[in-house]
XYZ file of N, CA and C in Angstrom:
462
model
N 3.204 -20.168 -10.669
C 4.582 -19.760 -10.742
C 4.836 -18.892 -9.550
N 6.113 -19.080 -9.005
C 6.657 -18.315 -8.010
C 7.415 -17.220 -8.466
N 6.985 -15.975 -8.188
C 7.624 -14.715 -8.612
C 8.291 -14.199 -7.369
N 9.553 -13.860 -7.529
C 10.235 -13.220 -6.410
C 10.662 -11.663 -6.622
N 10.537 -10.919 -5.480
C 10.887 -9.598 -5.555
C 11.993 -9.192 -4.620
N 12.983 -8.621 -5.134
C 14.246 -8.011 -4.371
C 14.381 -6.632 -4.486
N 14.731 -5.924 -3.410
C 15.045 -4.497 -3.525
C 16.059 -4.225 -2.590
N 16.887 -3.085 -3.204
C 18.042 -2.709 -2.370
C 17.784 -1.131 -2.428
N 18.071 -0.369 -1.439
C 17.970 1.320 -1.472
C 19.284 1.753 -1.428
N 20.323 1.123 -1.051
C 21.643 1.688 -0.926
C 22.657 0.513 -1.346
N 24.045 0.939 -1.580
C 24.918 -0.040 -2.100
C 25.284 -0.965 -0.801
N 24.796 -0.555 0.372
C 25.133 -1.425 1.714
C 24.309 -2.457 1.620
N 23.169 -2.445 1.242
C 22.202 -3.497 1.208
C 22.729 -4.666 0.169
N 22.263 -5.960 0.717
C 22.796 -7.047 -0.091
C 21.692 -7.643 -0.952
N 21.908 -7.443 -2.202
C 20.956 -7.910 -3.284
C 21.096 -9.456 -3.392
N 22.262 -9.895 -3.424
C 22.595 -11.245 -3.654
C 22.069 -12.152 -2.466
N 21.992 -11.680 -1.307
C 21.472 -12.409 -0.235
C 20.072 -12.678 -0.383
N 19.307 -11.628 -0.877
C 17.963 -11.858 -1.071
C 17.658 -12.671 -2.225
N 18.411 -12.660 -3.346
C 18.189 -13.537 -4.488
C 18.536 -14.895 -4.209
N 19.572 -15.107 -3.340
C 19.855 -16.577 -2.884
C 18.748 -17.016 -2.013
N 18.086 -16.422 -1.234
C 17.128 -16.922 -0.403
C 15.891 -17.158 -1.296
N 15.565 -16.401 -2.127
C 14.404 -16.501 -3.127
C 14.583 -17.680 -3.912
N 15.721 -17.908 -4.368
C 16.263 -18.962 -5.276
C 15.916 -20.415 -4.499
N 16.361 -20.457 -3.212
C 16.329 -21.515 -2.434
C 14.866 -21.927 -2.028
N 14.101 -20.779 -2.132
C 12.468 -21.118 -1.852
C 11.822 -21.637 -3.105
N 12.560 -21.714 -4.309
C 12.016 -22.246 -5.448
C 11.410 -21.070 -6.365
N 11.936 -19.820 -6.094
C 11.355 -18.882 -7.092
C 11.850 -19.023 -8.517
N 10.887 -18.998 -9.460
C 11.356 -19.096 -10.732
C 11.856 -17.898 -11.484
N 11.196 -16.796 -11.120
C 11.448 -15.352 -11.937
C 11.695 -14.450 -10.811
N 12.726 -13.760 -10.876
C 12.933 -12.589 -9.712
C 13.021 -11.226 -10.273
N 12.268 -10.333 -9.880
C 12.318 -9.031 -10.166
C 13.210 -8.210 -9.299
N 14.091 -7.387 -9.606
C 14.881 -6.572 -8.875
C 14.720 -5.118 -8.972
N 14.725 -4.258 -7.770
C 14.808 -2.919 -7.968
C 16.064 -2.438 -7.201
N 16.883 -1.759 -7.824
C 18.148 -1.251 -7.192
C 18.030 0.170 -6.979
N 18.469 0.618 -5.780
C 18.481 2.201 -5.513
C 17.174 2.691 -5.438
N 16.238 1.873 -4.881
C 14.879 2.310 -4.702
C 14.485 2.267 -3.275
N 14.003 3.251 -2.722
C 13.491 3.183 -1.392
C 12.143 2.333 -1.156
N 12.169 1.801 0.033
C 10.956 1.076 0.307
C 9.768 1.955 0.512
N 9.963 3.225 0.823
C 8.879 4.066 0.829
C 8.337 4.699 -0.586
N 9.297 4.373 -1.606
C 9.105 4.922 -2.915
C 7.609 4.395 -3.575
N 6.858 5.445 -4.043
C 5.591 5.052 -4.713
C 5.891 4.248 -5.974
N 6.804 4.594 -6.652
C 7.035 3.903 -7.964
C 8.186 2.977 -7.746
N 8.148 1.724 -7.887
C 9.052 0.701 -7.824
C 8.961 -0.149 -9.158
N 9.688 0.309 -10.197
C 9.533 -0.341 -11.527
C 9.433 -1.804 -11.851
N 10.245 -2.539 -11.045
C 10.390 -3.931 -11.148
C 9.239 -4.605 -10.516
N 8.889 -3.843 -9.399
C 7.782 -4.453 -8.539
C 6.708 -4.260 -9.306
N 6.382 -2.985 -9.956
C 5.162 -2.915 -10.808
C 5.129 -3.911 -11.997
N 6.089 -4.233 -12.485
C 6.197 -5.194 -13.602
C 5.840 -6.524 -13.094
N 6.308 -6.933 -12.034
C 6.001 -8.163 -11.410
C 4.589 -8.385 -11.200
N 3.944 -7.394 -10.578
C 2.391 -7.350 -10.287
C 1.742 -7.505 -11.496
N 2.065 -6.646 -12.587
C 1.372 -6.684 -13.790
C 1.400 -8.159 -14.468
N 2.651 -8.884 -14.357
C 2.757 -10.183 -15.050
C 2.163 -11.176 -14.157
N 1.876 -10.885 -12.837
C 1.294 -12.055 -12.009
C -0.150 -12.543 -12.577
N -0.113 -13.868 -12.534
C -1.499 -14.458 -13.051
C -2.119 -15.231 -11.856
N -3.480 -15.300 -11.832
C -4.088 -16.126 -10.795
C -3.467 -17.438 -10.566
N -3.316 -17.630 -9.178
C -2.590 -18.804 -8.781
C -1.107 -18.835 -8.477
N -0.370 -17.630 -9.105
C 0.840 -17.352 -8.879
C 1.166 -16.996 -7.336
N 2.395 -17.090 -6.999
C 2.706 -16.668 -5.575
C 3.829 -15.703 -5.584
N 3.698 -14.517 -4.977
C 4.791 -13.259 -4.984
C 5.593 -13.807 -3.621
N 6.925 -13.814 -3.680
C 7.595 -14.055 -2.474
C 8.648 -13.010 -2.254
N 8.880 -12.635 -1.083
C 9.838 -11.497 -0.752
C 10.776 -12.141 0.338
N 11.985 -11.765 0.484
C 12.921 -12.114 1.469
C 12.459 -11.654 2.913
N 12.087 -10.284 3.109
C 11.376 -9.763 4.194
C 10.402 -8.760 3.820
N 9.445 -8.593 4.814
C 8.284 -7.640 4.578
C 8.743 -6.187 4.085
N 9.919 -5.665 4.691
C 10.320 -4.389 4.635
C 10.868 -4.302 2.915
N 10.951 -5.295 2.424
C 11.395 -5.176 0.907
C 10.356 -5.005 0.039
N 9.075 -5.208 0.673
C 7.706 -4.861 -0.139
C 7.188 -3.497 0.244
N 7.305 -3.131 1.357
C 6.770 -1.953 1.956
C 7.291 -1.547 3.387
N 7.436 -0.217 3.678
C 7.889 0.312 4.955
C 6.743 0.452 6.001
N 5.508 0.558 5.508
C 4.474 0.794 6.379
C 3.377 -0.191 6.291
N 2.617 -0.348 7.514
C 1.674 -1.530 7.425
C 0.422 -1.239 6.652
N 0.021 0.112 6.498
C -0.978 0.568 5.582
C -0.541 0.074 4.222
N 0.334 0.478 3.703
C 0.682 0.284 2.409
C 0.978 -1.330 2.128
N 1.485 -1.999 3.102
C 1.592 -3.482 2.938
C 0.250 -4.178 2.839
N -0.735 -3.599 3.579
C -2.106 -4.212 3.599
C -2.855 -3.976 2.240
N -2.623 -2.780 1.809
C -3.244 -2.348 0.479
C -2.617 -3.276 -0.606
N -1.320 -3.455 -0.602
C -0.644 -4.535 -1.582
C -1.175 -5.845 -1.480
N -1.217 -6.397 -0.039
C -1.899 -7.723 0.199
C -3.305 -7.863 -0.436
N -4.051 -6.679 -0.290
C -5.421 -6.826 -0.636
C -5.517 -6.916 -2.207
N -4.611 -6.160 -2.772
C -4.554 -6.122 -4.274
C -4.210 -7.649 -4.695
N -3.113 -8.369 -4.179
C -2.825 -9.677 -4.416
C -3.976 -10.637 -4.204
N -4.830 -10.298 -3.250
C -6.028 -11.095 -2.930
C -6.960 -10.856 -4.047
N -7.162 -9.749 -4.644
C -8.062 -9.464 -5.776
C -7.576 -10.136 -7.005
N -6.373 -10.142 -7.068
C -5.701 -10.764 -8.432
C -5.621 -12.393 -8.044
N -6.000 -12.930 -7.059
C -5.946 -14.315 -6.714
C -4.434 -14.716 -6.783
N -3.594 -13.945 -6.314
C -2.179 -14.265 -6.115
C -1.795 -14.274 -4.688
N -1.015 -15.371 -4.471
C -0.566 -15.686 -3.029
C 0.591 -14.828 -2.641
N 1.095 -14.707 -1.372
C 2.117 -13.815 -0.834
C 2.921 -14.665 0.104
N 4.053 -14.581 0.150
C 4.960 -15.160 1.248
C 6.136 -14.328 1.470
N 6.382 -14.141 2.792
C 7.615 -13.398 3.200
C 8.439 -14.606 4.005
N 9.505 -14.744 3.534
C 10.651 -15.823 4.004
C 10.940 -15.546 5.367
N 11.451 -14.497 5.662
C 12.112 -14.038 7.049
C 11.006 -14.097 8.218
N 9.848 -13.629 7.943
C 8.868 -13.507 8.946
C 8.071 -14.644 8.883
N 8.048 -15.679 7.818
C 7.237 -16.767 7.885
C 5.800 -16.562 7.770
N 5.491 -15.354 6.969
C 4.085 -14.942 6.647
C 3.526 -15.209 5.426
N 2.317 -15.759 5.253
C 1.832 -16.177 3.885
C 0.322 -16.076 3.763
N 0.036 -16.022 2.492
C -1.565 -15.974 2.173
C -1.948 -17.192 1.489
N -1.141 -18.316 1.564
C -1.355 -19.476 0.682
C -2.327 -20.447 1.488
N -1.943 -20.725 2.704
C -2.786 -21.665 3.523
C -3.988 -21.001 4.038
N -5.013 -21.783 4.451
C -6.247 -21.250 4.961
C -5.935 -20.414 6.331
N -4.991 -20.801 7.069
C -4.586 -20.066 8.404
C -3.961 -18.805 7.926
N -3.188 -18.613 6.867
C -2.521 -17.470 6.329
C -3.476 -16.312 5.895
N -4.419 -17.002 5.077
C -5.519 -16.188 4.681
C -6.341 -15.680 5.810
N -6.804 -16.491 6.721
C -7.534 -16.077 7.872
C -6.755 -14.927 8.690
N -5.482 -15.045 8.802
C -4.743 -14.010 9.469
C -4.707 -12.612 8.865
N -4.708 -12.565 7.544
C -4.677 -11.471 6.846
C -6.109 -10.993 6.811
N -7.082 -11.603 6.759
C -8.473 -11.241 6.962
C -8.831 -10.511 8.278
N -8.126 -11.181 9.277
C -8.359 -10.514 10.590
C -7.544 -9.069 10.601
N -6.400 -9.088 9.952
C -5.672 -7.817 10.000
C -6.388 -6.763 9.202
N -7.098 -7.260 8.180
C -7.880 -6.353 7.262
C -9.224 -5.956 7.892
N -9.730 -6.704 8.928
C -10.965 -6.417 9.609
C -10.611 -5.225 10.589
N -9.350 -5.260 11.064
C -8.819 -4.354 12.120
C -8.469 -3.131 11.347
N -7.962 -3.179 10.160
C -7.804 -1.983 9.374
C -9.213 -1.147 9.118
N -10.364 -1.953 8.620
C -11.632 -1.513 8.461
C -12.062 -0.808 9.713
N -12.016 -1.513 10.874
C -12.434 -0.973 12.129
C -11.865 0.452 12.368
N -10.523 0.550 12.175
C -9.695 1.756 12.370
C -10.178 2.924 11.503
N -10.475 2.516 10.170
C -11.090 3.585 9.231
C -12.569 3.946 9.632
N -13.270 3.072 10.131
C -14.477 3.416 10.605
C -14.550 4.353 11.795
N -13.677 4.071 12.869
C -13.457 4.868 13.929
C -12.984 6.349 13.562
N -12.098 6.445 12.773
C -11.706 7.680 12.150
C -12.770 8.421 11.592
N -13.508 7.861 10.723
C -14.765 8.431 10.058
C -15.610 8.977 11.227
N -15.955 8.139 12.193
C -16.814 8.559 13.132
C -16.417 9.680 13.903
N -15.024 9.676 14.331
C -14.595 10.832 15.011
C -14.757 12.131 14.180
N -14.393 12.028 12.812
C -14.527 13.259 11.987
C -15.985 13.813 11.791
N -16.832 12.912 11.834
C -18.261 13.249 11.696
C -18.698 13.798 13.201
N -18.200 13.292 14.251
C -18.631 13.916 15.470
C -18.079 15.304 15.641
N -16.849 15.586 15.139
C -16.356 16.790 15.500
C -16.809 17.793 14.421
N -17.434 17.590 13.389
C -17.973 18.463 12.361
C -19.392 17.842 12.068
N -20.294 18.300 12.962
C -21.627 17.876 12.789
C -22.357 18.405 11.497
N -23.126 17.852 10.801
C -23.829 18.359 9.632
C -23.400 19.758 9.018
N -22.693 19.814 8.361
C -22.147 21.149 7.656
C -23.340 21.763 6.892
N -24.177 21.142 6.455
C -25.189 21.701 5.613
C -26.069 22.693 6.214
N -26.193 22.503 7.584
C -27.059 23.386 8.470
C -26.191 24.632 8.992
N -24.998 24.600 8.860
C -24.018 25.586 9.163
C -23.596 26.574 7.998
N -23.937 27.672 8.128
C -23.714 28.531 6.960
C -22.530 29.484 7.175
N -21.702 29.248 8.311
C -20.709 30.169 8.534
C -19.549 30.002 7.315
N -18.953 31.187 7.244
C -17.964 31.215 6.233
C -16.766 30.394 6.751
N -16.278 29.622 5.696
C -15.098 28.684 6.100
C -13.923 29.151 5.327
N -12.790 28.913 5.675
C -11.524 29.384 4.910
C -11.191 30.883 5.108
N -10.438 31.366 4.097
C -10.051 32.690 4.070
C -11.295 33.645 3.786
N -11.175 34.904 4.140
C -12.266 35.787 3.873
C -12.241 36.025 2.347
N -13.353 36.316 1.652
C -13.087 36.494 0.236
C -12.397 37.848 -0.092
N -11.712 37.876 -1.222
C -10.986 39.105 -1.610
C -11.942 40.068 -2.257
N -12.879 39.434 -3.038
C -13.795 40.273 -3.803
C -15.063 40.263 -3.227
N -15.680 41.388 -2.918
C -17.009 41.427 -2.217
C -18.058 41.124 -3.261
N -19.400 41.035 -2.743
C -20.506 40.703 -3.433
C -20.871 41.771 -4.416
N -20.554 43.159 -3.993
C -20.695 44.125 -4.947
C -19.793 44.181 -6.081
N -18.503 43.830 -5.803
C -17.581 43.688 -6.927
C -17.990 42.730 -7.869
N -18.452 41.422 -7.275
C -18.972 40.431 -8.196
C -19.978 40.892 -9.030
N -21.006 41.681 -8.485
C -22.103 42.095 -9.206
C -21.648 42.990 -10.450
N -20.627 43.866 -10.170
C -20.214 44.726 -11.354
C -19.341 43.839 -12.371
N -18.737 42.880 -11.930
C -18.074 42.014 -12.932
C -19.081 41.155 -13.835
N -20.136 40.733 -13.147
C -21.347 39.983 -13.999
C -21.919 40.950 -15.044
N -22.052 42.121 -14.573
C -22.817 42.981 -15.682
C -21.767 43.295 -16.701
């Protein structure tokens, strides 16, 4: 089944334009979020659509920014679709995960995301070598002294 997602964040956005494009693409069921920002964590209709998606379904959006405002969030959502065995297509950018080429493209993007995470972790470890051997006090100095703790314990 082809599931469509349309979202507008302001009255100036055109929901009908998105719906018309989705219908032209053969979408059978359209989920709409109105007055919801692309960066919002909770998108009620979107969440309903993902919950109702079945393996083999295809989620279609008019443009990528209808789904997400950041590449990181977009990749997380696309990885979720992959785990659900649900395809994805963006009409304006002509991006999809249905064909072998489309899946390969997203696997390559995912590999670069993993590389970025690994580099960040490596930098973090290099800047903070084995904390277990470092007994220095971190953070604010304690408000209660060891002597005061002893009195409290007794």
